[in-house]
CSV table of C-alpha atoms in Angstrom, one decimal:
chain,number,residue,atom,x,y,z
Y,1,MET,CA,-47.5,45.2,22.4
Y,2,ILE,CA,-46.2,41.6,21.1
Y,3,LYS,CA,-43.5,39.8,22.5
Y,4,LYS,CA,-41.6,37.4,20.6
Y,5,ASN,CA,-40.0,34.0,21.9
Y,6,THR,CA,-36.2,34.1,21.0
Y,7,ILE,CA,-35.1,30.2,20.5
Y,8,PHE,CA,-31.1,30.0,20.9
Y,9,ILE,CA,-29.5,27.0,19.1
Y,10,THR,CA,-26.4,25.8,20.0
Y,11,ALA,CA,-24.5,22.8,17.8
Y,12,ARG,CA,-24.0,19.9,19.3
Y,13,SER,CA,-20.3,19.3,19.7
Y,14,CYS,CA,-18.6,15.8,19.6
Y,15,GLY,CA,-15.0,16.9,20.5
Y,16,ASP,CA,-12.1,16.2,18.5
Y,17,PRO,CA,-12.6,12.6,16.9
Y,18,GLY,CA,-9.1,12.0,17.1
Y,19,LEU,CA,-5.9,11.5,14.8
Y,20,VAL,CA,-4.6,8.3,12.7
Y,21,SER,CA,-0.9,7.5,12.3
Y,22,HIS,CA,0.3,7.8,8.6
Y,23,ALA,CA,-3.0,9.7,7.7
Y,24,GLN,CA,-4.9,12.7,7.0
Y,25,ARG,CA,-8.0,13.7,8.6
Y,26,LEU,CA,-10.5,15.4,6.2
Y,27,GLY,CA,-12.8,18.1,7.9
Y,28,PHE,CA,-12.6,19.9,10.9
Y,29,VAL,CA,-15.8,20.7,12.0
Y,30,PHE,CA,-16.7,18.6,14.9
Y,31,THR,CA,-20.5,19.5,15.5
Y,32,PHE,CA,-23.8,17.4,14.8
Y,33,PRO,CA,-24.7,16.7,11.7
Y,34,ASN,CA,-21.1,16.7,10.2
Y,35,ASN,CA,-18.2,14.3,9.6
Y,36,VAL,CA,-14.6,13.6,9.4
Y,37,SER,CA,-12.7,11.3,6.9
Y,38,TYR,CA,-9.3,9.8,6.7
Y,39,GLU,CA,-7.1,9.1,4.2
Y,40,CYS,CA,-3.8,6.9,4.7
Y,41,ASP,CA,-0.6,7.8,3.4
Y,42,ASP,CA,1.1,6.1,0.5
Y,43,GLY,CA,2.4,2.8,1.4
Y,44,TYR,CA,-0.5,2.1,4.1
Y,45,LYS,CA,-3.8,0.7,3.8
Y,46,LEU,CA,-7.0,1.8,6.1
Y,47,ARG,CA,-8.2,-0.8,8.1
Y,48,GLY,CA,-12.0,0.2,9.6
Y,49,PHE,CA,-14.2,2.7,8.1
Y,50,GLY,CA,-13.1,5.6,6.8
Y,51,SER,CA,-15.4,8.1,8.0
Y,52,ARG,CA,-17.0,9.2,11.3
Y,53,TYR,CA,-20.2,11.5,11.6
Y,54,CYS,CA,-21.1,13.6,14.7
Y,55,GLN,CA,-24.3,12.2,16.4
Y,56,ALA,CA,-26.9,14.2,18.0
Y,57,ASN,CA,-26.0,12.7,21.2
Y,58,GLY,CA,-22.5,14.4,20.9
Y,59,THR,CA,-20.5,11.3,20.3
Y,60,TRP,CA,-18.6,10.1,17.2
Y,61,SER,CA,-20.1,7.1,15.4
Y,62,GLY,CA,-17.9,3.9,14.9
Y,63,SER,CA,-14.1,3.7,16.1
Y,64,LEU,CA,-11.3,5.2,14.9
Y,65,PRO,CA,-9.4,3.5,11.8
Y,66,THR,CA,-5.9,2.5,11.6
Y,67,CYS,CA,-3.4,2.8,8.7
Y,68,GLU,CA,-1.4,-0.5,8.6
Y,69,ALA,CA,2.1,-0.6,6.7
Y,70,VAL,CA,1.6,-2.2,3.1
Y,71,PHE,CA,4.1,-5.1,2.6
Y,72,CYS,CA,4.5,-7.6,-0.3
Y,73,ASN,CA,5.1,-11.4,0.0
Y,74,PRO,CA,8.5,-12.9,0.2
Y,75,PRO,CA,9.7,-13.5,-3.2
Y,76,SER,CA,11.5,-17.1,-4.0
Y,77,ASP,CA,14.9,-17.6,-5.4
Y,78,PRO,CA,15.1,-17.9,-9.3
Y,79,LYS,CA,16.4,-21.2,-10.4
Y,80,ASN,CA,20.2,-20.9,-10.8
Y,81,GLY,CA,20.3,-17.7,-8.9
Y,82,THR,CA,19.5,-15.5,-5.8
Y,83,VAL,CA,17.4,-12.7,-4.5
Y,84,SER,CA,18.2,-10.1,-1.7
Y,85,TYR,CA,16.1,-7.5,0.2
Y,86,SER,CA,16.4,-5.6,3.1
Y,87,SER,CA,12.6,-5.1,3.9
Y,88,LEU,CA,9.5,-6.2,2.0
Y,89,LYS,CA,7.8,-2.9,3.2
Y,90,PHE,CA,6.2,-0.9,0.2
Y,91,GLY,CA,8.9,1.1,-1.9
Y,92,SER,CA,11.2,-1.8,-0.9
Y,93,GLU,CA,13.4,-2.9,-3.9
Y,94,LEU,CA,14.6,-6.9,-5.0
Y,95,ARG,CA,17.8,-7.1,-6.4
Y,96,TYR,CA,18.6,-10.6,-8.1
Y,97,GLU,CA,21.8,-12.0,-9.1
Y,98,CYS,CA,22.8,-15.5,-11.2
Y,99,GLU,CA,25.0,-17.9,-10.5
Y,100,PRO,CA,28.4,-18.2,-12.1
Y,101,GLY,CA,27.9,-19.5,-15.8
Y,102,PHE,CA,24.1,-17.9,-16.0
Y,103,ASN,CA,23.0,-14.4,-17.3
Y,104,LEU,CA,20.2,-12.4,-15.9
Y,105,LYS,CA,17.4,-12.1,-18.1
Y,106,ASP,CA,14.2,-9.6,-18.0
Y,107,GLY,CA,15.7,-7.1,-15.2
Y,108,GLU,CA,17.9,-6.3,-12.1
Y,109,GLY,CA,15.1,-5.8,-9.8
Y,110,ARG,CA,11.7,-5.1,-8.4
Y,111,ILE,CA,9.9,-2.7,-6.4
Y,112,CYS,CA,6.8,-3.1,-4.0
Y,113,SER,CA,4.2,-1.3,-4.7
Y,114,GLU,CA,1.1,0.5,-2.6
Y,115,ASN,CA,-1.0,-2.6,-3.2
Y,116,GLY,CA,1.3,-4.9,-1.9
Y,117,THR,CA,2.6,-6.4,-5.5
Y,118,TRP,CA,5.8,-6.6,-7.1
Y,119,ILE,CA,6.0,-4.4,-9.8
Y,120,GLY,CA,7.9,-5.7,-12.9
Y,121,GLU,CA,9.0,-9.2,-14.1
Y,122,GLU,CA,10.6,-12.0,-12.2
Y,123,PRO,CA,13.8,-12.3,-14.0
Y,124,ILE,CA,15.4,-15.6,-14.9
Y,125,CYS,CA,19.0,-16.8,-14.8
Y,126,GLU,CA,19.9,-18.0,-18.4
Y,127,GLY,CA,22.7,-20.1,-19.2
Y,128,LYS,CA,25.4,-18.2,-21.4
Y,129,ASN,CA,25.4,-20.7,-24.1
Y,130,VAL,CA,21.7,-22.0,-24.1
Y,131,LYS,CA,21.0,-20.7,-27.5
Y,132,GLU,CA,24.5,-22.0,-29.0
Y,133,PHE,CA,24.2,-25.5,-27.4
Y,134,SER,CA,20.6,-25.7,-28.9
Y,135,PHE,CA,21.9,-24.7,-32.2
Y,136,MET,CA,24.5,-27.0,-32.2
Y,137,ILE,CA,22.0,-29.7,-31.3
Y,138,PHE,CA,19.7,-28.6,-33.7
Y,139,LEU,CA,23.0,-28.8,-36.5
Y,140,GLN,CA,23.9,-32.7,-35.4
Y,141,ILE,CA,20.4,-34.1,-36.1
C-alpha cells in the first residue's frame, strides 16, 4: 500500500487594509498575493499610493493613502467690480457684480472644478457707454 502525503495550503491573511475617508475601496480579498485599491470621491484627490498589496509575510505594502478636498485659488475682483463666494471648495460658485455705471460681460459666475481650476471665463465690467463714447470720439476726429 502506497501512502500519499497530503499538503494543506492556507492562504496568508493580511487582515483588513483599512478604509479611507471620501474614497471607495476596490477589492475584498485580503490574502497573499491579492491587492486592494482606493479611488477618491469627486472633489477629492488622492495623496499617496492608490494600491496596497498583501505580502507573503502577512502585512500590507505601503501605507494607507488619504483623499484631500480639492480647492480653487482665491479669485481677484474684476476691475470696476467685485467677486463673492462662500467657499473655494470643489463645486463652489463665484458671483460677480459690477459697480454702478458698469455692465457685466461674459457671464455672472464660475464654478470650481474637480481639478482645482475655475470653469468659465473671468467676466469683465464694461462701462455702459463705452461703445457710444468711442464712436463719438471717432466721429469728431
